Coordinates of N, CA and C in Angstrom, one line a residue:
X1 N 107.6 60.9 30.3 CA 107.3 60.0 32.1 C 106.2 59.6 32.0
X2 N 104.6 60.4 31.3 CA 103.5 60.0 31.5 C 103.2 58.9 30.6
X3 N 104.0 59.3 29.3 CA 103.6 57.6 28.8 C 104.4 56.7 29.1
X4 N 105.6 56.4 29.7 CA 106.1 55.4 30.7 C 105.3 54.6 31.8
X5 N 104.1 55.9 32.4 CA 103.7 55.9 34.0 C 102.8 54.6 32.9
X6 N 101.9 55.1 31.5 CA 100.5 54.3 31.3 C 101.5 52.9 30.8
X7 N 102.8 53.4 30.6 CA 102.5 51.6 29.7 C 103.2 50.6 31.0
X8 N 103.9 51.4 31.8 CA 104.0 50.2 33.4 C 102.6 49.9 33.6
X9 N 101.6 51.0 34.2 CA 100.3 50.5 34.6 C 99.7 49.8 33.5
X10 N 99.7 49.5 32.5 CA 98.9 48.9 32.3 C 99.7 47.0 31.9
X11 N 100.9 47.0 32.3 CA 101.4 46.0 32.0 C 101.4 45.4 33.8
X12 N 100.9 46.5 34.6 CA 100.5 46.1 36.7 C 99.3 45.0 35.9
X13 N 98.4 46.1 35.3 CA 96.9 45.2 35.2 C 97.1 44.2 34.8
X14 N 97.8 43.9 33.2 CA 98.0 42.4 32.7 C 98.2 41.7 33.9
X15 N 98.9 42.1 34.1 CA 100.0 40.9 35.9 C 99.1 40.0 36.7
X16 N 97.7 41.5 37.0 CA 97.4 41.0 37.7 C 96.3 40.3 37.1
X17 N 95.8 41.1 36.1 CA 94.2 40.0 35.5 C 95.2 38.4 35.5
X18 N 95.7 37.8 34.6 CA 96.7 36.3 34.7 C 96.5 36.0 36.1
X19 N 96.8 37.0 37.0 CA 97.1 36.5 38.4 C 95.6 35.9 39.2
X20 N 94.4 37.1 38.6 CA 93.8 36.7 39.3 C 93.5 37.2 40.7
X21 N 94.4 38.5 40.6 CA 94.6 39.5 42.0 C 94.4 40.6 42.5
X22 N 93.5 40.9 43.1 CA 93.5 42.1 43.8 C 94.7 43.5 43.9
X23 N 94.4 44.9 43.9 CA 95.2 45.6 44.8 C 94.9 47.0 44.9
X24 N 95.3 46.9 46.5 CA 94.7 48.7 46.2 C 96.1 50.0 46.3
X25 N 95.2 51.3 46.9 CA 96.8 51.8 47.2 C 96.8 52.5 48.5
X26 N 97.9 53.3 48.6 CA 98.0 53.9 49.8 C 99.1 55.2 49.6
X27 N 98.9 56.8 49.6 CA 100.0 57.7 49.4 C 99.8 58.4 50.0
X28 N 101.0 58.9 50.4 CA 100.8 60.1 50.2 C 101.3 61.6 49.4
X29 N 102.6 61.8 49.6 CA 103.6 62.5 48.8 C 102.8 62.9 47.2
X30 N 102.7 61.5 46.5 CA 102.0 61.9 45.7 C 100.1 62.2 45.1
X31 N 99.8 62.1 46.3 CA 98.5 63.1 46.5 C 97.5 62.3 45.7
X32 N 97.1 60.6 45.0 CA 96.6 60.4 44.5 C 97.0 59.7 42.8
X33 N 98.0 60.0 42.8 CA 98.7 60.0 41.2 C 98.5 58.1 40.8
X34 N 98.9 57.6 41.9 CA 99.2 56.8 41.5 C 97.7 55.3 41.9
X35 N 96.9 55.7 42.6 CA 95.7 55.3 41.8 C 94.4 55.8 40.6
X36 N 95.4 57.1 40.1 CA 94.2 57.5 39.1 C 95.2 57.0 38.2
X37 N 96.5 56.6 37.9 CA 97.3 56.1 37.2 C 96.9 54.5 36.4
X38 N 96.4 53.4 38.3 CA 96.3 52.4 37.3 C 93.9 52.3 36.9
X39 N 93.7 53.5 37.6 CA 92.7 53.1 37.4 C 91.8 53.8 35.8
X40 N 93.6 54.7 35.5 CA 92.7 55.2 34.2 C 92.9 53.1 33.2
X41 N 93.7 52.0 33.4 CA 93.2 51.4 32.4 C 91.6 50.7 32.3
X42 N 90.9 51.0 31.1 CA 89.7 50.4 31.5 C 89.8 48.4 32.1
X43 N 88.0 48.9 32.9 CA 88.1 47.2 33.2 C 88.7 47.3 35.1
X44 N 89.3 48.8 35.1 CA 90.4 48.2 36.6 C 89.1 48.3 37.4
X45 N 87.8 48.6 37.3 CA 87.1 47.8 37.9 C 87.3 45.9 38.8
X46 N 87.8 45.1 38.3 CA 88.5 43.6 38.1 C 89.6 43.5 39.2
X47 N 90.3 44.3 39.1 CA 91.6 44.2 39.8 C 91.9 45.7 41.5
X48 N 91.3 46.8 41.2 CA 91.2 47.6 42.0 C 90.3 47.8 42.3
X49 N 90.3 47.7 44.1 CA 90.3 47.4 45.4 C 90.1 49.0 45.4
X50 N 90.7 49.9 46.4 CA 91.0 50.9 46.9 C 91.6 51.8 46.8
X51 N 92.0 52.8 47.0 CA 93.1 53.8 46.9 C 92.7 55.1 48.2
X52 N 94.4 55.2 49.4 CA 93.8 55.7 50.1 C 94.9 57.3 50.0
X53 N 94.7 58.6 50.3 CA 95.3 60.1 50.4 C 96.1 60.1 51.7
X54 N 96.7 59.4 52.1 CA 97.1 60.5 54.2 C 98.6 60.7 54.0
X55 N 97.8 61.7 53.7 CA 98.6 63.3 54.2 C 99.3 63.9 55.5
X56 N 98.9 63.4 56.3 CA 99.5 63.9 57.1 C 99.5 62.8 58.0
X57 N 100.6 62.8 59.7 CA 100.2 61.9 60.2 C 99.5 61.2 60.5
X58 N 98.3 62.0 61.2 CA 97.4 61.7 62.1 C 96.1 61.1 60.6
X59 N 96.3 61.2 59.7 CA 95.2 60.1 58.7 C 96.1 58.3 58.8
X60 N 97.6 59.1 58.5 CA 98.0 57.4 58.4 C 97.7 56.4 59.4
X61 N 97.7 57.1 61.0 CA 97.6 56.2 61.8 C 96.1 56.2 62.2
X62 N 95.0 56.9 61.8 CA 93.4 57.0 61.7 C 92.9 56.0 60.8
X63 N 93.6 55.6 59.6 CA 93.7 55.3 58.2 C 93.6 53.8 57.9
X64 N 95.1 54.0 58.3 CA 95.9 52.9 57.9 C 96.6 51.8 58.8
X65 N 96.5 52.9 60.4 CA 96.8 51.8 61.7 C 98.7 51.6 61.4
X66 N 99.4 53.1 60.5 CA 100.8 52.8 61.2 C 100.4 53.5 62.3
X67 N 101.6 52.9 63.5 CA 102.0 52.9 64.7 C 102.0 54.5 64.7
X68 N 102.0 55.1 66.2 CA 102.5 56.9 66.5 C 103.6 56.6 66.6
X69 N 104.3 55.8 67.2 CA 105.8 56.3 67.7 C 106.7 56.4 66.9
X70 N 106.1 55.6 65.5 CA 107.2 55.8 64.4 C 107.4 57.0 64.0
X71 N 106.4 58.4 64.2 CA 106.1 59.7 64.1 C 107.4 60.2 65.5
X72 N 107.3 59.9 65.6 CA 107.9 60.2 67.2 C 109.3 60.7 66.9
X73 N 109.9 61.7 67.8 CA 111.4 62.2 68.0 C 112.6 61.4 67.8
X74 N 113.3 61.2 66.8 CA 114.0 60.4 67.5 C 113.4 59.3 66.2
X75 N 112.3 58.8 66.8 CA 112.5 57.3 65.3 C 112.7 57.3 64.1
X76 N 111.5 56.3 63.5 CA 111.6 56.5 61.4 C 111.1 57.7 60.5
X77 N 109.6 58.3 61.4 CA 108.9 59.1 60.6 C 108.5 58.9 59.4
X78 N 107.6 59.8 59.2 CA 106.9 59.8 58.2 C 107.7 59.4 56.9
X79 N 109.1 59.8 56.1 CA 109.4 59.3 55.5 C 110.7 58.5 55.5
X80 N 109.8 57.1 55.6 CA 111.1 55.7 55.7 C 109.8 54.6 55.0
X81 N 110.9 53.7 55.4 CA 111.2 52.5 55.8 C 109.4 51.8 56.3
X82 N 110.0 51.6 57.7 CA 108.3 51.6 58.3 C 107.9 52.1 58.5
X83 N 107.7 53.1 58.0 CA 106.4 53.5 57.5 C 105.3 53.8 56.8
X84 N 106.7 53.4 55.6 CA 106.1 52.4 53.7 C 105.1 51.2 53.9
X85 N 106.1 50.5 54.5 CA 105.7 48.5 54.9 C 104.0 49.7 55.7
X86 N 104.0 49.9 56.8 CA 102.4 49.7 57.3 C 101.8 50.7 57.7
X87 N 101.6 51.6 56.2 CA 100.9 51.9 55.2 C 100.2 51.3 54.1
X88 N 101.2 49.7 53.9 CA 101.1 49.5 52.9 C 100.0 47.6 53.1
X89 N 100.2 47.6 54.4 CA 100.3 46.7 55.2 C 98.7 47.0 55.2
X90 N 98.3 48.7 55.8 CA 97.2 48.6 56.6 C 96.3 48.6 55.8
X91 N 96.5 49.1 54.1 CA 95.9 49.8 52.9 C 95.3 47.9 52.7
X92 N 95.8 46.5 52.6 CA 95.6 45.4 52.1 C 95.0 44.5 52.6
X93 N 95.1 45.7 54.3 CA 94.2 44.4 55.5 C 92.9 45.3 55.2
X94 N 92.4 46.7 55.1 CA 91.8 47.2 55.2 C 91.2 47.3 53.9
X95 N 91.0 46.8 52.7 CA 90.6 46.8 51.3 C 90.6 45.3 50.3
X96 N 90.9 44.6 51.5 CA 91.5 43.0 51.6 C 91.3 42.6 50.2
X97 N 92.4 43.3 49.9 CA 93.1 43.6 48.4 C 94.1 41.5 48.3
X98 N 94.5 41.8 47.4 CA 95.9 40.6 47.5 C 96.7 41.2 47.3
X99 N 97.2 42.2 47.0 CA 98.0 43.4 47.0 C 98.2 44.7 47.2
X100 N 99.4 45.1 47.8 CA 98.7 47.0 48.1 C 100.5 47.4 47.9
X101 N 100.2 48.5 47.8 CA 101.4 49.4 47.1 C 101.7 50.6 47.5
X102 N 102.4 51.6 48.5 CA 102.7 52.8 49.3 C 103.3 52.8 49.1
X103 N 103.0 54.2 49.4 CA 104.2 55.6 48.6 C 104.5 56.7 49.5
X104 N 105.7 57.0 49.9 CA 105.8 58.5 51.4 C 107.1 58.9 50.9
X105 N 107.4 60.4 50.5 CA 108.5 60.5 50.4 C 108.3 62.5 50.4
X106 N 109.2 63.1 49.7 CA 109.0 64.6 49.8 C 109.2 65.1 48.7
X107 N 108.3 65.8 47.6 CA 108.0 65.9 46.7 C 108.3 67.6 46.2
X108 N 108.7 68.8 47.8 CA 109.2 69.7 47.5 C 108.9 70.5 46.8
X109 N 108.9 72.0 46.8 CA 110.2 72.2 46.8 C 110.9 72.2 48.1
X110 N 109.6 72.4 49.5 CA 110.2 72.3 50.9 C 109.8 70.7 51.4
X111 N 110.1 70.6 52.9 CA 109.5 69.4 53.4 C 110.9 68.5 53.8
X112 N 112.3 69.4 53.2 CA 114.1 68.6 53.5 C 114.1 68.3 55.0
X113 N 114.3 68.1 55.1 CA 114.8 67.4 57.2 C 116.5 66.7 57.3
X114 N 117.4 67.3 58.2 CA 118.6 66.6 57.8 C 118.0 64.9 58.2
X115 N 119.1 64.6 57.2 CA 119.4 63.2 56.3 C 118.4 63.0 54.8
X116 N 117.1 63.6 55.4 CA 116.4 63.4 53.9 C 116.1 64.7 53.0
X117 N 116.3 64.5 52.4 CA 116.1 65.3 50.7 C 115.4 65.6 50.0
X118 N 114.8 66.5 49.6 CA 113.6 66.8 48.9 C 114.4 65.6 47.3
X119 N 113.1 64.6 46.9 CA 113.6 64.3 46.5 C 113.3 62.4 46.4
X120 N 113.4 62.5 48.0 CA 113.8 61.0 48.7 C 112.2 60.7 48.4
X121 N 112.0 59.0 48.1 CA 110.6 58.3 48.7 C 111.3 57.4 48.9
X122 N 110.3 56.5 49.5 CA 110.1 55.0 49.9 C 108.2 54.2 49.3
X123 N 109.0 53.2 49.1 CA 107.7 52.4 48.0 C 107.7 50.8 49.0
X124 N 106.5 50.9 49.7 CA 106.4 49.2 49.3 C 105.5 48.7 48.6
X125 N 105.5 47.3 49.2 CA 104.6 46.8 48.5 C 104.4 45.3 49.1
X126 N 103.0 45.0 50.0 CA 102.9 43.9 50.4 C 101.9 42.7 50.2
X127 N 102.1 41.5 50.3 CA 101.1 40.4 50.1 C 100.9 40.0 51.6
X128 N 100.1 39.9 51.4 CA 99.7 38.2 52.4 C 100.7 38.0 53.1
X129 N 102.0 37.5 53.1 CA 102.9 37.3 53.9 C 103.9 37.6 53.1
X130 N 104.4 39.1 52.8 CA 105.9 38.9 52.1 C 105.3 41.1 51.6
X131 N 106.8 41.9 51.7 CA 106.8 42.5 51.5 C 108.1 42.7 50.4
X132 N 108.5 43.9 50.2 CA 109.0 44.8 49.4 C 109.0 46.3 49.7
X133 N 110.3 46.7 50.0 CA 109.9 48.5 50.5 C 111.3 48.8 49.7
X134 N 111.9 49.7 48.7 CA 112.8 50.3 48.9 C 113.0 51.9 48.9
X135 N 114.4 52.1 48.7 CA 114.0 54.0 48.9 C 114.4 54.2 47.3
X136 N 114.4 55.5 47.3 CA 115.1 55.8 46.0 C 115.4 58.0 46.2
X137 N 115.7 58.7 45.8 CA 116.8 59.7 46.0 C 116.3 60.0 44.3
X138 N 115.4 60.9 43.8 CA 115.3 61.4 42.7 C 115.4 63.2 42.2
X139 N 116.3 63.7 43.7 CA 117.3 64.9 43.8 C 115.6 66.2 43.2
X140 N 116.3 67.7 43.4 CA 115.6 68.1 44.0 C 115.2 69.3 42.5
X141 N 114.5 68.1 41.9 CA 113.4 68.2 40.4 C 112.7 69.3 41.0
X142 N 111.1 69.6 39.6 CA 109.9 69.9 39.7 C 109.0 69.6 40.9
X143 N 108.2 70.0 41.2 CA 107.6 69.0 42.7 C 107.0 67.9 41.2
X144 N 106.1 68.5 40.7 CA 105.5 67.7 39.9 C 106.1 67.0 39.1
X145 N 107.3 66.8 38.6 CA 108.0 66.2 38.1 C 108.6 64.7 39.1
X146 N 109.1 65.2 40.0 CA 108.9 64.5 41.2 C 107.5 63.2 42.1
X147 N 106.6 64.0 42.0 CA 105.4 63.5 42.0 C 105.0 62.7 40.6
X148 N 104.8 62.5 40.0 CA 105.3 61.9 38.6 C 106.6 60.8 38.7
X149 N 107.5 61.1 38.8 CA 108.9 59.9 38.3 C 108.3 59.2 40.5
X150 N 108.1 59.4 41.0 CA 107.9 58.1 42.5 C 106.1 57.5 42.2
X151 N 105.2 57.7 41.3 CA 104.3 57.5 41.2 C 105.2 55.9 40.0
X152 N 105.5 56.4 38.8 CA 106.5 55.6 38.2 C 106.8 54.4 39.3
X153 N 108.1 54.8 39.8 CA 108.9 54.0 40.6 C 108.4 52.7 41.3
X154 N 106.9 53.5 41.7 CA 105.8 52.1 42.5 C 105.7 51.1 42.2
X155 N 104.9 51.6 40.2 CA 104.3 50.7 39.6 C 105.2 49.7 39.3
X156 N 106.5 50.2 38.9 CA 108.2 49.2 38.1 C 108.0 48.0 39.9
X157 N 108.5 49.0 40.7 CA 108.4 48.0 42.1 C 107.2 46.6 42.5
X158 N 106.5 47.8 42.1 CA 104.9 46.8 42.1 C 104.9 45.0 41.4
X159 N 106.2 45.9 40.3 CA 105.8 44.6 38.4 C 107.1 43.7 39.5
X160 N 108.4 44.6 39.7 CA 109.3 44.0 40.5 C 108.8 42.6 41.1
X161 N 107.5 43.1 42.2 CA 107.7 42.3 43.4 C 106.9 41.4 43.3
X162 N 105.9 41.5 42.1 CA 105.0 40.4 41.7 C 105.9 39.6 40.8
X163 N 106.7 39.7 40.2 CA 108.2 38.4 39.9 C 108.8 38.4 40.1
X164 N 109.2 38.2 41.8 CA 110.5 38.1 42.7 C 109.2 36.8 43.3
X165 N 107.9 37.0 43.4 CA 106.8 36.4 43.9 C 106.8 34.9 43.1
X166 N 106.5 35.2 42.2 CA 106.2 34.7 40.8 C 106.9 33.6 40.7
X167 N 109.1 33.8 41.1 CA 110.1 32.7 41.4 C 110.9 32.0 42.0
X168 N 109.7 33.0 43.9 CA 110.5 32.3 44.6 C 109.9 30.2 44.5
X169 N 108.9 30.8 44.2 CA 109.4 28.9 44.7 C 110.3 27.7 43.8
X170 N 110.9 28.3 43.0 CA 112.0 27.7 41.7 C 113.1 28.8 42.7
X171 N 113.5 28.8 43.4 CA 114.9 29.2 44.4 C 115.2 29.2 45.2
X172 N 116.3 28.7 45.5 CA 116.9 27.7 45.8 C 116.6 28.8 47.2
X173 N 117.1 29.9 46.9 CA 117.3 30.8 48.6 C 115.8 31.0 48.6
X174 N 116.1 31.4 49.8 CA 114.0 31.1 50.7 C 114.6 32.3 51.1
X175 N 112.9 33.2 51.2 CA 113.4 34.9 50.9 C 112.9 34.4 53.1
X176 N 114.1 35.9 53.5 CA 114.7 35.1 55.0 C 113.0 36.2 55.7
X177 N 112.3 35.3 57.1 CA 111.3 35.6 56.9 C 111.1 36.0 58.5
X178 N 110.6 37.4 58.5 CA 111.0 38.7 59.8 C 109.7 38.6 60.5
X179 N 108.9 39.3 62.1 CA 108.1 39.6 61.9 C 107.7 41.0 61.7
X180 N 106.3 41.3 61.3 CA 106.0 42.7 61.7 C 106.6 43.5 62.2
X181 N 106.9 43.3 63.0 CA 108.3 43.9 64.5 C 109.5 44.8 62.8
X182 N 109.0 45.9 62.4 CA 111.1 46.2 61.4 C 112.2 46.3 62.4
X183 N 111.8 47.1 63.7 CA 112.5 47.4 64.1 C 113.8 47.5 64.4
X184 N 114.1 45.7 64.1 CA 115.6 45.6 64.1 C 116.3 45.7 62.3
X185 N 115.0 46.1 61.6 CA 116.0 46.2 60.1 C 116.7 47.7 60.5
X186 N 117.9 47.2 59.4 CA 118.3 48.9 59.4 C 117.8 50.0 58.5
X187 N 117.4 50.7 58.9 CA 116.9 51.6 58.5 C 117.2 52.6 57.5
X188 N 118.8 52.4 57.4 CA 119.9 53.3 55.9 C 119.9 52.5 55.0
X189 N 119.9 50.8 55.1 CA 120.1 50.2 54.1 C 118.7 50.4 52.7
X190 N 118.8 50.1 51.7 CA 118.1 51.0 50.5 C 117.0 50.0 50.3
X191 N 117.1 49.2 50.3 CA 116.2 48.6 50.5 C 115.9 46.8 51.5
X192 N 114.3 46.6 52.1 CA 114.0 45.9 53.1 C 113.3 44.7 52.3
X193 N 113.4 43.3 51.8 CA 112.7 42.3 51.6 C 112.5 41.0 53.2
X194 N 111.3 40.1 52.5 CA 110.9 39.6 53.2 C 109.2 39.0 53.6
X195 N 109.4 37.6 54.1 CA 108.3 37.1 54.3 C 107.8 38.0 55.3
X196 N 106.6 38.1 55.7 CA 105.7 38.5 56.5 C 104.9 37.9 57.9
X197 N 105.7 37.6 59.3 CA 105.0 36.5 59.9 C 104.7 36.8 61.2
X198 N 103.5 37.1 61.9 CA 102.8 37.6 63.0 C 102.7 37.7 64.4
X199 N 103.6 38.1 64.7 CA 103.6 37.4 66.3 C 101.8 37.9 66.9
X200 N 102.5 36.4 67.6 CA 101.0 36.2 69.0 C 100.7 37.4 69.9
X201 N 101.6 38.6 70.0 CA 101.1 39.7 70.7 C 101.0 40.7 69.7
X202 N 101.4 40.9 68.3 CA 101.6 41.4 67.8 C 100.0 42.6 67.8
X203 N 99.2 43.6 67.4 CA 98.1 43.9 66.8 C 97.8 43.7 65.6
X204 N 96.6 43.6 65.8 CA 95.7 43.2 64.0 C 96.0 45.1 63.4
X205 N 95.9 45.2 62.5 CA 96.2 46.3 62.1 C 94.7 46.9 62.3
X206 N 93.6 46.5 62.5 CA 92.2 46.8 62.9 C 92.0 47.0 64.3
X207 N 93.0 46.6 65.2 CA 93.2 46.6 66.6 C 94.2 48.2 67.1
X208 N 95.3 48.2 66.0 CA 96.1 49.7 66.0 C 94.6 50.7 65.5
X209 N 93.7 50.5 64.8 CA 92.7 51.2 64.0 C 91.9 51.9 65.3
X210 N 91.5 51.3 65.6 CA 90.9 51.4 67.1 C 91.2 51.8 68.2
X211 N 92.9 51.7 68.4 CA 93.7 52.1 69.8 C 94.0 53.7 69.6
X212 N 93.3 54.8 68.2 CA 94.2 55.9 67.9 C 92.6 56.4 68.6
X213 N 93.2 57.7 69.7 CA 92.2 58.0 70.5 C 92.1 59.3 69.3
X214 N 91.1 59.1 68.6 CA 90.1 60.4 67.4 C 90.3 62.1 67.8
X215 N 89.9 61.6 70.0 CA 89.4 63.0 69.8 C 90.9 63.9 70.0
X216 N 91.8 63.5 70.6 CA 92.7 63.9 71.0 C 93.1 64.5 69.1
X217 N 93.4 64.3 68.7 CA 93.8 64.5 66.8 C 93.0 65.9 66.9
X218 N 91.9 66.8 67.5 CA 91.0 66.9 67.3 C 91.0 68.5 67.6
X219 N 90.3 69.1 66.9 CA 91.1 70.5 67.3 C 90.2 71.3 67.7
X220 N 89.8 71.5 69.1 CA 87.7 71.9 70.2 C 87.8 73.5 69.8
X221 N 86.4 73.9 69.4 CA 86.7 75.3 69.2 C 86.0 75.7 71.1
X222 N 86.5 76.6 71.2 CA 85.8 76.7 72.4 C 84.4 77.7 72.3

């Protein structure tokens, strides 16, 4: 797995260099493993902009502008397509990178909830006007094994997204354009893909971040 991930990271680095693109990462359950893999490649300063480890829901909102209502009861929750996409677009916006990859999942052994078992991960790849997000279930493996599998999966999806984009201009099938409001998409689908377009009344990531009440997220001692 380690050698496979290193190979995938090298392929991604070559792809980014060739196209003159930069990348950023936003991770929860992998704790920075994806950023570590891509920066293991010599010369990463050419194409790696920044990485975030946003483990708590509060940090996802504060650092990346993930909407608070995504975590409310009955909503998508932290381990979901919706949050993965918001994490990635926030990372891309904050770092001013061309591409961003996000990971949110359940590495185990705890953390499972109804309908979301240990080993589930959602990975999103976002560019200026495109996103691809996919869910995968790796099962109840060792925690470290799951983290490594999640990171390798993210690298593979990053490569796949770049390949899809490079071939989009030659394809007769146009990628469906949707607004950043992903609430109308089916959360049970394994994959979402589309071209992002901003609604006029939609807040920017910066506005979302500035709207977070930091005081309410702080536990003040008496």
